[in-house]
Coordinates of C-alpha atoms in Angstrom, one line a residue:
X3 CA -4.4 35.2 18.3
X4 CA -3.3 34.5 14.9
X5 CA -2.9 36.6 11.9
X6 CA -4.2 34.5 8.9
X7 CA -3.3 35.2 5.0
X8 CA -6.2 34.2 3.3
X9 CA -5.3 34.5 -0.7
X10 CA -8.5 34.1 -2.4
X11 CA -10.3 35.2 -5.7
X12 CA -13.6 32.9 -4.4
X13 CA -13.1 31.3 -0.8
X14 CA -14.4 33.0 2.4
X15 CA -14.6 36.2 0.0
X16 CA -17.5 37.2 1.6
X17 CA -17.2 38.7 5.0
X18 CA -19.5 37.4 7.0
X19 CA -17.4 34.3 6.9
X20 CA -14.1 36.0 7.6
X21 CA -15.8 37.5 10.3
X22 CA -16.9 34.1 12.0
X23 CA -12.7 33.5 11.7
X24 CA -12.2 37.1 13.5
X25 CA -14.4 36.6 16.5
X26 CA -12.7 33.7 17.0
X27 CA -9.6 36.2 18.3
X28 CA -8.0 35.4 14.8
X29 CA -6.9 38.5 12.1
X30 CA -7.4 37.6 8.8
X31 CA -5.7 39.4 5.7
X32 CA -7.1 38.3 1.9
X33 CA -5.5 38.5 -0.9
X34 CA -6.7 37.5 -4.0
X35 CA -2.9 38.7 -6.1
X36 CA -0.4 36.0 -5.4
X37 CA 2.4 37.7 -6.1
X38 CA 1.5 40.5 -3.6
X39 CA 0.3 37.9 -0.9
X40 CA 3.7 36.8 -0.9
X41 CA 5.7 40.3 -1.1
X42 CA 3.7 40.4 2.1
X43 CA 3.9 37.3 4.0
X44 CA 7.6 37.7 3.0
X45 CA 8.1 40.6 4.2
X46 CA 5.7 40.6 7.3
X47 CA 5.1 36.4 7.8
X48 CA 1.7 35.7 8.8
X49 CA 1.1 32.3 11.4
X50 CA -1.1 30.6 8.8
X51 CA -1.5 30.3 5.4
X52 CA -4.2 29.8 3.4
X53 CA -3.8 29.0 -0.1
X54 CA -6.4 28.5 -2.6
X55 CA -5.3 26.0 -5.4
X56 CA -5.6 26.8 -8.9
X57 CA -4.8 30.6 -8.6
X58 CA -1.6 30.3 -10.8
X59 CA -1.0 27.5 -12.1
X60 CA 2.2 25.8 -12.6
X61 CA 3.5 28.5 -10.2
X62 CA 1.5 27.7 -7.0
X63 CA 4.0 24.6 -6.5
X64 CA 7.4 26.4 -6.8
X65 CA 5.5 29.1 -4.5
X66 CA 5.0 25.9 -1.6
X67 CA 8.4 24.9 -2.1
X68 CA 10.0 28.2 -1.5
X69 CA 7.7 28.5 1.8
X70 CA 8.9 25.5 2.7
X71 CA 12.6 25.9 1.9
X72 CA 12.9 29.5 3.4
X73 CA 14.6 29.0 6.7
X74 CA 11.5 32.0 8.3
X75 CA 8.8 30.3 6.7
X76 CA 9.7 26.3 7.3
X77 CA 7.6 25.9 10.3
X78 CA 4.6 28.5 8.6
X79 CA 0.9 26.4 8.1
X80 CA -0.1 25.5 4.9
X81 CA -3.7 25.4 4.0
X82 CA -4.3 24.4 0.4
X83 CA -8.0 25.0 -0.5
X84 CA -9.4 22.9 -3.1
X85 CA -12.3 21.4 -5.1
X86 CA -13.8 18.1 -3.7
X87 CA -13.0 16.7 -7.5
X88 CA -9.4 17.5 -7.2
X89 CA -9.5 15.5 -4.0
X90 CA -10.9 12.5 -6.4
X91 CA -8.9 12.2 -9.0
X92 CA -6.1 12.5 -6.9
X93 CA -3.2 15.4 -5.8
X94 CA 0.6 14.5 -5.6
X95 CA 1.6 15.5 -1.6
X96 CA 4.8 15.1 -1.8
X97 CA 4.9 18.0 -4.1
X98 CA 2.4 19.5 -2.1
X99 CA 3.7 20.2 0.9
X100 CA 0.8 21.4 2.8
X101 CA 0.2 21.2 6.3
X102 CA -3.5 19.9 5.8
X103 CA -6.8 20.6 3.4
X104 CA -9.7 22.0 2.8
X105 CA -12.6 21.5 0.4
X106 CA -14.0 25.1 -1.4
X107 CA -17.2 23.7 -0.2
X108 CA -16.2 23.5 3.8
X109 CA -18.1 25.6 6.6
X110 CA -17.1 27.7 8.1
X111 CA -18.2 25.8 11.3
X112 CA -15.5 23.1 9.2
X113 CA -12.5 26.3 8.6
X114 CA -12.7 27.5 11.9
X115 CA -11.7 23.9 13.4
X116 CA -9.0 23.0 10.4
X117 CA -7.5 26.4 11.6
X118 CA -7.4 26.5 15.4
X119 CA -6.3 22.1 14.4
X120 CA -3.1 23.3 12.5
X121 CA -2.7 26.6 15.2
X122 CA -1.9 23.0 17.8
X123 CA 0.2 21.2 16.2
X124 CA 2.4 24.5 15.2
X125 CA 2.4 25.4 18.5
X126 CA 3.7 21.4 19.6
X127 CA 5.6 20.6 17.1
X128 CA 7.5 24.5 16.3
X129 CA 9.1 26.9 18.8
X130 CA 9.3 29.9 16.8
X131 CA 10.4 32.8 18.6
X132 CA 7.2 35.1 17.8
X133 CA 8.8 38.3 17.4
X134 CA 11.2 37.0 14.5
X135 CA 9.4 33.7 13.4
X136 CA 12.3 31.8 13.6
X137 CA 12.8 28.7 15.9
X138 CA 13.5 28.7 19.0
X139 CA 15.7 26.8 21.8
X140 CA 14.3 23.6 21.6
X141 CA 14.9 23.4 17.8
X142 CA 18.6 25.1 18.3
X143 CA 19.8 22.4 20.5
X144 CA 18.0 19.5 18.8
X145 CA 20.1 21.3 15.2
X146 CA 23.1 21.6 17.4
X147 CA 23.1 17.8 19.0
X148 CA 22.0 16.5 15.8
X149 CA 24.9 17.4 13.8
X150 CA 26.9 16.8 16.6
X151 CA 25.7 13.0 16.6
X152 CA 25.9 12.8 12.4
X153 CA 29.4 13.3 13.3
X154 CA 29.6 15.9 10.0
X155 CA 32.0 18.6 10.3
X156 CA 30.1 22.1 10.7
X157 CA 30.5 25.4 11.9
X158 CA 28.0 26.9 14.5
X159 CA 27.7 30.1 14.8
X160 CA 26.5 32.5 18.1
X161 CA 25.5 36.1 16.7
X162 CA 24.4 38.6 18.8
X163 CA 24.3 42.7 18.4
X164 CA 27.0 45.0 20.5
X165 CA 25.2 47.7 23.3
X166 CA 21.8 46.5 22.4
X167 CA 20.7 47.1 26.2
X168 CA 21.8 50.9 26.4
X169 CA 20.2 50.9 22.6
X170 CA 16.8 49.8 23.4
X171 CA 17.0 52.6 26.2
X172 CA 18.2 55.4 24.0
X173 CA 16.1 54.6 21.4
X174 CA 12.6 52.0 22.8
X175 CA 11.9 48.4 22.1
X176 CA 9.9 49.4 19.0
X177 CA 13.1 50.0 17.5
X178 CA 15.2 47.8 19.5
X179 CA 12.7 45.5 17.9
X180 CA 13.1 46.3 14.6
X181 CA 16.7 45.7 14.9
X182 CA 16.4 42.5 15.6
X183 CA 13.8 41.7 13.2
X184 CA 16.6 43.3 10.6
X185 CA 19.3 41.3 12.0
X186 CA 17.0 37.7 11.5
X187 CA 16.3 38.8 7.8
X188 CA 19.9 39.4 6.6
X189 CA 20.8 35.5 8.0
X190 CA 18.3 33.7 6.9
X191 CA 19.3 35.4 3.5
X192 CA 23.0 35.1 4.1
X193 CA 23.1 31.8 5.5
X194 CA 20.8 30.8 2.9
X195 CA 22.2 31.4 0.3
X196 CA 25.9 30.3 1.7
X197 CA 24.5 27.2 2.6
X198 CA 20.8 26.7 1.3
X199 CA 19.4 23.9 2.9
X200 CA 22.3 22.9 4.6
X201 CA 22.4 26.2 6.6
X202 CA 20.1 26.9 10.0
X203 CA 19.2 29.4 11.5
X204 CA 17.7 29.5 15.3
X205 CA 16.8 32.5 17.7
X206 CA 17.6 32.3 20.8
X207 CA 16.3 34.9 22.8
X208 CA 16.5 38.9 22.6
X209 CA 19.0 39.8 20.9
X210 CA 21.0 36.8 20.0
X211 CA 20.9 34.5 17.7
X212 CA 22.4 30.6 16.6
X213 CA 23.5 29.8 12.5
X214 CA 24.8 26.2 11.9
X215 CA 26.5 26.0 8.4
X216 CA 29.2 23.8 6.3
X217 CA 32.8 24.4 8.4
X218 CA 33.2 26.2 4.1
X219 CA 31.6 28.9 3.9
X220 CA 30.6 29.8 7.6
X221 CA 33.2 32.9 7.2
X222 CA 31.4 34.0 4.2
X223 CA 28.6 33.8 6.8
X224 CA 30.3 36.1 9.0
X225 CA 31.6 38.0 6.4
X226 CA 28.0 38.6 5.0
X227 CA 26.2 39.0 7.9
X228 CA 28.6 41.6 9.0
X229 CA 28.8 44.1 6.4
X230 CA 24.8 43.8 5.7
X231 CA 24.2 44.8 9.5
X232 CA 26.7 47.7 9.3
X233 CA 25.3 49.0 6.3
X234 CA 21.9 48.9 7.7
X235 CA 22.4 49.8 11.1
X236 CA 22.6 53.7 10.5
X237 CA 19.3 53.9 9.3
X238 CA 18.2 53.0 12.6
X239 CA 20.4 55.8 15.1
X240 CA 19.5 59.2 14.9
X241 CA 21.8 62.3 12.9
X242 CA 23.4 63.3 15.7
X243 CA 24.4 59.8 17.5
X244 CA 25.8 59.0 13.4
X245 CA 27.7 62.4 14.0
X246 CA 29.6 61.4 17.2
X247 CA 29.9 58.2 16.4
X248 CA 28.8 57.3 19.8
X249 CA 25.0 57.1 22.5
X250 CA 24.5 58.3 25.7
X251 CA 22.9 55.9 28.1
X252 CA 22.3 54.7 31.1
X253 CA 24.5 51.3 32.2
X254 CA 23.4 48.7 34.0
X255 CA 23.5 50.9 37.5
X256 CA 22.4 53.8 36.1
X257 CA 24.4 56.0 35.4
X258 CA 24.3 57.3 31.8
X259 CA 27.4 56.5 29.9
X260 CA 28.6 57.2 25.9
X261 CA 28.4 53.9 24.1
X262 CA 29.8 52.5 21.0
X263 CA 27.1 52.6 17.9
X264 CA 25.7 49.6 17.6
X265 CA 27.4 46.8 15.7
X266 CA 27.4 43.4 15.6
X267 CA 29.7 39.7 17.6
X268 CA 30.1 36.6 15.9
X269 CA 31.8 33.5 17.7
X270 CA 31.7 30.0 16.0
X271 CA 32.7 26.8 16.8
X272 CA 34.0 24.1 14.8
X273 CA 32.9 20.8 15.0
X274 CA 35.6 18.4 13.3
X275 CA 36.9 14.8 13.7
X276 CA 34.5 14.4 16.6
X277 CA 36.0 17.4 18.8
X278 CA 32.8 17.7 20.8
X279 CA 29.5 15.3 21.8
X280 CA 27.1 17.6 23.6
X281 CA 25.4 21.0 23.0
X282 CA 26.5 21.6 26.1
X283 CA 30.6 21.8 25.0
X284 CA 29.4 24.2 22.0
X285 CA 28.0 26.3 23.7
X286 CA 30.4 26.3 26.6
X287 CA 33.7 27.1 24.1
X288 CA 31.0 29.6 22.3
X289 CA 30.4 31.5 25.7
X290 CA 34.3 32.6 25.8
X291 CA 34.6 32.9 22.1
X292 CA 32.2 35.7 23.3
X293 CA 33.9 37.3 25.5
X294 CA 37.1 37.7 22.8
X295 CA 35.0 38.9 20.1
X296 CA 33.0 41.3 22.3
X297 CA 36.3 42.5 23.4
X298 CA 37.0 44.3 19.5
X299 CA 35.5 47.8 18.8
X300 CA 33.3 47.6 15.7
X301 CA 31.5 44.6 14.1
X302 CA 33.7 41.6 14.2
X303 CA 33.7 37.6 13.8
X304 CA 36.0 34.9 15.7
X305 CA 36.6 31.4 14.5
X306 CA 37.5 29.1 16.8
X307 CA 41.0 27.1 14.6
X308 CA 42.0 24.9 17.4
X309 CA 41.0 21.7 15.8
X310 CA 43.4 20.4 14.3
X311 CA 46.1 20.9 16.4
X312 CA 42.9 19.4 18.9
X313 CA 43.8 22.8 20.6
X314 CA 42.1 23.8 24.0
X315 CA 39.4 26.0 24.1
X316 CA 40.5 29.4 23.9
X317 CA 40.9 30.6 27.5

């Protein structure tokens, strides 16, 4: 089942037409107001967007561009609904960075076929995490290897949440998912502000994330991520736990233990002067750095600074 956002004032506006899509197992959210629809898309990304051209002349291009440049929504399929006359005139497809078009006169059968095709194409080319919509493992490895092959001086950050398993045991998977989505939003915003199109954020799975940014942006991303996470995490903790400064949950052996309040750890591997040639080397150094940084109390980050003297990776 896919969640489809339909932004239109007329196309498939009748309930019967939308029911045909829903009969295929999809859930359709109809929006007539473009600004309000954009808020909903950013806060709760759908699996596919159908956007009618001409709803807000001069603005829709900016909206499409901003969605495609958004680190979390870059893989969101966008189907542009256009009048046949506009196809005859021709559109600038470099400017309209959409994934497919639909005629405003399209039959329901054609709409269903185009939607299914777009979703199948998305599944083939993207491995987005279903919880955060961020690129998954294949995209992460491809991005890191691409950076190494290019010889670009970049930083690869590995991010995870401290004491997340006991948090899930204490508060339940639903609130755990909310914390993961909160961290995803923080990383996307911070990396976008610090690195723009030169940045990348991926979701390995569970509470593990990866970001790639230029070297000069690495520490800013770490500091801002921790600052925002520490500011927001109290909203996901109960007052008694906040007052106690810890919470009680079962450890991996099932024993009841006190755990420090949830925090975030970031290990940053620096690639400069061709130090690494394979993403496996980066992952191995990151694992060593993570052991060190997670031994710190509270949120912390550690950047591997032993590039200049070509010293060994941390033990």
